[in-house]
PDB file of C-alpha atoms in Angstrom:
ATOM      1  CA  UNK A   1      12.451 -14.583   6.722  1.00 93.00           C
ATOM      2  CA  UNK A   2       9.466 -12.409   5.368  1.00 95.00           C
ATOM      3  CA  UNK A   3      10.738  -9.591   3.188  1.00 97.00           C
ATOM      4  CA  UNK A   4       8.991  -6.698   1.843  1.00 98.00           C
ATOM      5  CA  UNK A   5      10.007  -4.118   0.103  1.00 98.00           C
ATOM      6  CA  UNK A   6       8.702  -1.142  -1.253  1.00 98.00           C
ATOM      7  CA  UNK A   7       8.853   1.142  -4.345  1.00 98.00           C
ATOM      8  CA  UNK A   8       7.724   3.872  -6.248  1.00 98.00           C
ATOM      9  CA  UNK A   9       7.156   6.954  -4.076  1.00 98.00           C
ATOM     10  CA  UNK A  10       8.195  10.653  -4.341  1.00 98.00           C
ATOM     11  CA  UNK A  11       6.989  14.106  -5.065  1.00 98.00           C
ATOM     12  CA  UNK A  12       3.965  14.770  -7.064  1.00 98.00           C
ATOM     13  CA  UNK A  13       1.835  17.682  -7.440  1.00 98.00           C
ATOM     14  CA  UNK A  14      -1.986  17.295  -6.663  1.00 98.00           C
ATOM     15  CA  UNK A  15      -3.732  15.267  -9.353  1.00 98.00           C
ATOM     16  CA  UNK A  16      -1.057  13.562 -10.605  1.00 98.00           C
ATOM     17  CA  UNK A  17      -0.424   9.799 -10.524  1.00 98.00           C
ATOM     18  CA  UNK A  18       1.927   7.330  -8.570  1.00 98.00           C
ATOM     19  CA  UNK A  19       2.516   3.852  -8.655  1.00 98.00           C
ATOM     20  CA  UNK A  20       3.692   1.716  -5.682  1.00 98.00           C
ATOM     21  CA  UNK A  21       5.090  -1.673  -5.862  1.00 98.00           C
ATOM     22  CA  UNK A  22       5.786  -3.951  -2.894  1.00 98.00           C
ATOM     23  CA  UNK A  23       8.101  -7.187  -3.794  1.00 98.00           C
ATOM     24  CA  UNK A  24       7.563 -10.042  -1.250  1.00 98.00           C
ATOM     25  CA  UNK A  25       9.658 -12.856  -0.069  1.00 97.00           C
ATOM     26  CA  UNK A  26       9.587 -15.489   2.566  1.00 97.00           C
ATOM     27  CA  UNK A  27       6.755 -16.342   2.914  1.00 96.00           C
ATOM     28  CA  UNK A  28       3.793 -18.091   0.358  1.00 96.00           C
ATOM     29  CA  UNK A  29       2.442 -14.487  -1.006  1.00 96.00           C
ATOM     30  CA  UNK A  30      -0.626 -16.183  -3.201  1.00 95.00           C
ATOM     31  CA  UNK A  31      -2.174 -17.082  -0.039  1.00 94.00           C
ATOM     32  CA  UNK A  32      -1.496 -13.816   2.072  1.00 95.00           C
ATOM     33  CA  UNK A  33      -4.107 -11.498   2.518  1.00 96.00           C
ATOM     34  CA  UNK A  34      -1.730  -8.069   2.203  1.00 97.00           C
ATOM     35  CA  UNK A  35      -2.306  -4.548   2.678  1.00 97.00           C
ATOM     36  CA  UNK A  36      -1.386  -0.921   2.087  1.00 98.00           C
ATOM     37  CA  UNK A  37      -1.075   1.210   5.248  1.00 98.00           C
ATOM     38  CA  UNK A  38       0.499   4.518   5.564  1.00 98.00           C
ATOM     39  CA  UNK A  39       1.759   7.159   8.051  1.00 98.00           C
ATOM     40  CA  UNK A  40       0.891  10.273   7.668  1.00 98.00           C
ATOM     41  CA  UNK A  41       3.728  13.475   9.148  1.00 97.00           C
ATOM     42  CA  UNK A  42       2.432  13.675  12.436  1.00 97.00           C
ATOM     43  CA  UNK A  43      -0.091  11.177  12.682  1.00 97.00           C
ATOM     44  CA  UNK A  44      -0.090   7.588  13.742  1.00 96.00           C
ATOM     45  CA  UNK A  45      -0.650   4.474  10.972  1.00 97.00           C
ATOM     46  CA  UNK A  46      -3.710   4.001   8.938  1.00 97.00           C
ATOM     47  CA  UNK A  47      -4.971   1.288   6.968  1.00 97.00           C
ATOM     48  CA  UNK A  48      -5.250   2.211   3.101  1.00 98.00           C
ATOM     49  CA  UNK A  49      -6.641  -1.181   1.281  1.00 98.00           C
ATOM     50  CA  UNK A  50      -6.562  -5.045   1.949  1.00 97.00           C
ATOM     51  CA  UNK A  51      -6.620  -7.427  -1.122  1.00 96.00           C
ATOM     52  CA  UNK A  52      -6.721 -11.495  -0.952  1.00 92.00           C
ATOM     53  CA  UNK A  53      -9.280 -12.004  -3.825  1.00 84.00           C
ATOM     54  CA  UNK A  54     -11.571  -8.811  -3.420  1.00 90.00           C
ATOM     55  CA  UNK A  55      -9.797  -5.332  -2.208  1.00 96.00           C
ATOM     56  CA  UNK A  56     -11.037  -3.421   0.071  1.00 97.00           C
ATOM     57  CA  UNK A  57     -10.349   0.127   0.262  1.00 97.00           C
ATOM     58  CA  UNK A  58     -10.644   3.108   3.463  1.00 97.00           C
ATOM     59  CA  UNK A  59     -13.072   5.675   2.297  1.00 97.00           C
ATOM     60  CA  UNK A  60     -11.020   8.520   1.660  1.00 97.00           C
ATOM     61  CA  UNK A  61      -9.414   6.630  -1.667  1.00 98.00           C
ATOM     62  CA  UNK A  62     -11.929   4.888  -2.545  1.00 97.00           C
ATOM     63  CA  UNK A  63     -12.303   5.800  -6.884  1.00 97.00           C
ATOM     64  CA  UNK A  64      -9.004   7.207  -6.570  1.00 98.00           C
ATOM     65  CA  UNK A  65      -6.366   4.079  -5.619  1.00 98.00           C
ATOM     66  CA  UNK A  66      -6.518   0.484  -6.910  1.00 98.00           C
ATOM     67  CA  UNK A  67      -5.011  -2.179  -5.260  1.00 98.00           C
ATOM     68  CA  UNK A  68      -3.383  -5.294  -7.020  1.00 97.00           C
ATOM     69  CA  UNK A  69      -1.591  -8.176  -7.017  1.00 97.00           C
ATOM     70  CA  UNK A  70       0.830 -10.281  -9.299  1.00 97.00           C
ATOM     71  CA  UNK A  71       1.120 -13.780  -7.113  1.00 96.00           C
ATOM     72  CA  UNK A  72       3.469 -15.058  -9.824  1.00 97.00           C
ATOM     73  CA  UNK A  73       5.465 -12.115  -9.251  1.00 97.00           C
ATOM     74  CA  UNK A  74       4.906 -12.364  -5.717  1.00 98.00           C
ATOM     75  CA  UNK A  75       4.314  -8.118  -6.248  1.00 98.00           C
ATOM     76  CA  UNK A  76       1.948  -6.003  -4.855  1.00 98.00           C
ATOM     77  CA  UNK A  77       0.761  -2.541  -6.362  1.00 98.00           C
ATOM     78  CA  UNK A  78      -1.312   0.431  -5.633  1.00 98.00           C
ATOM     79  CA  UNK A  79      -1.963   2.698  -8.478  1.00 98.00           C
ATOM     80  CA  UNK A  80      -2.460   6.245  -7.203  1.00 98.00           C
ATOM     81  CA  UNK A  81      -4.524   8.662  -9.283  1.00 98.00           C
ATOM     82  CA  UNK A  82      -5.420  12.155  -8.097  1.00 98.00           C
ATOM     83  CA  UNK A  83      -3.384  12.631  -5.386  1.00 98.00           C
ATOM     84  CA  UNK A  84      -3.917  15.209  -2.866  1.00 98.00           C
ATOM     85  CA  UNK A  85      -2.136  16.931  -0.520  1.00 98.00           C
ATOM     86  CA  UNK A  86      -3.780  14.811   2.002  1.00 97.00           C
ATOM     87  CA  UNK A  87      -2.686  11.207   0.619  1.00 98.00           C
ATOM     88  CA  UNK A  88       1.268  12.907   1.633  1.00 98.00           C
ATOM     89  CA  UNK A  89       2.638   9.993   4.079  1.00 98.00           C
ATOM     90  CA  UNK A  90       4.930   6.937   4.062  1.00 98.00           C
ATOM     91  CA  UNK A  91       3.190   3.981   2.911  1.00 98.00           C
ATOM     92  CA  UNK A  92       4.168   0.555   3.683  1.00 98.00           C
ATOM     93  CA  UNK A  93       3.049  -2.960   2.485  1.00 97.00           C
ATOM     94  CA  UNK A  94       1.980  -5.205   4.832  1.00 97.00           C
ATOM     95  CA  UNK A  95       1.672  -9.415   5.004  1.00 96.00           C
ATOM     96  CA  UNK A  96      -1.344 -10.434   7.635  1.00 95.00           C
ATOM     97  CA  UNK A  97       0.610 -13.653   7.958  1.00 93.00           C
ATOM     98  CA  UNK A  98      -0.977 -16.055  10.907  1.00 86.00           C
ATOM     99  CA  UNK A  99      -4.413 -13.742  11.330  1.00 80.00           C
ATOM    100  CA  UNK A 100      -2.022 -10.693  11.836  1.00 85.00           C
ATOM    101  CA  UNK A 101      -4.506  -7.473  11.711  1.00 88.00           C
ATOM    102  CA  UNK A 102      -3.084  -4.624   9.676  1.00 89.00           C
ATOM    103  CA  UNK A 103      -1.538  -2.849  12.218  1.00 87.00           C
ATOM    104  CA  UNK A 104       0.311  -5.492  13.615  1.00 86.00           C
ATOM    105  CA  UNK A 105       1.514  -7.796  10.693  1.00 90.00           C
ATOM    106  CA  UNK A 106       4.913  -7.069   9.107  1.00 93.00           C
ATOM    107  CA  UNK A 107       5.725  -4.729   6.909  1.00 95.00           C
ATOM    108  CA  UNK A 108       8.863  -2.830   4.764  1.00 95.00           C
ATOM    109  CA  UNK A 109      10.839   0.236   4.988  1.00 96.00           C
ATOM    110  CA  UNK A 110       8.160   2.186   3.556  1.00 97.00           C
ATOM    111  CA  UNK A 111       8.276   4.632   0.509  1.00 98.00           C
ATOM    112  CA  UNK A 112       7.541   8.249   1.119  1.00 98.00           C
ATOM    113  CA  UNK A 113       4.816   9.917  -0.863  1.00 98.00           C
ATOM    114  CA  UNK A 114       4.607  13.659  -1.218  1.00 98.00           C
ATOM    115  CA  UNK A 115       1.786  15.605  -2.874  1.00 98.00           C
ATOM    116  CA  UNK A 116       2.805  19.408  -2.728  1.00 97.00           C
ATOM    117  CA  UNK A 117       2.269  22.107  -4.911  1.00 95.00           C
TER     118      UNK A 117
END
């Protein structure tokens, strides 16, 4: 049974710095292409970053977020510098298991993210 499960959110002010962590089980993580995707209030999902070897990243974060993995961890991060207001949503970790596109593969519970002055 896949598992994924995410850590790390909560309430930052704008600039400031969070680090997500996804732990994965189930499944054979080194050779999962896996993503970040989030919800914003209000708004449906949107893709964030994709990693297998190289990440890819959405334009809005690009300089700001790095995306990693740790296969013999079977972890995935997303560091989060300079946050703003904008970046506020529920992000989830994703496993595009069997060609699954982002918005359909599995993911976690999510973590919530709030940046609020």
């Amino acid at each position: 049974e896949v598992q994924l499960v995410e850590s790390g959110g909560g309430l930052v002010q704008p600039g400031e710095s969070l680090r997500l962590s996804c732990a994965a089980s189930g499944f054979t993580f080194s050779s999962t292409t896996m993503a970040w995707v989030r919800q914003p209030p209000g708004k449906g999902l949107e893709w964030v970053s994709t990693i297998y070897r190289d990440p890819l990243y959405r334009g809005s974060v690009k300089g700001r977020f790095t995306v990693s993995r740790d296969d013999a961890r079977q972890t995935l991060y997303l560091q989060m510098d300079s946050l703003k207001p904008e970046d506020t949503a529920v992000y989830y970790c994703a496993a595009l298991l069997s060609g699954a596109s982002w918005d359909g593969a599995p993911r976690g519970q999510g973590t919530q993210v709030t940046v609020s002055s």
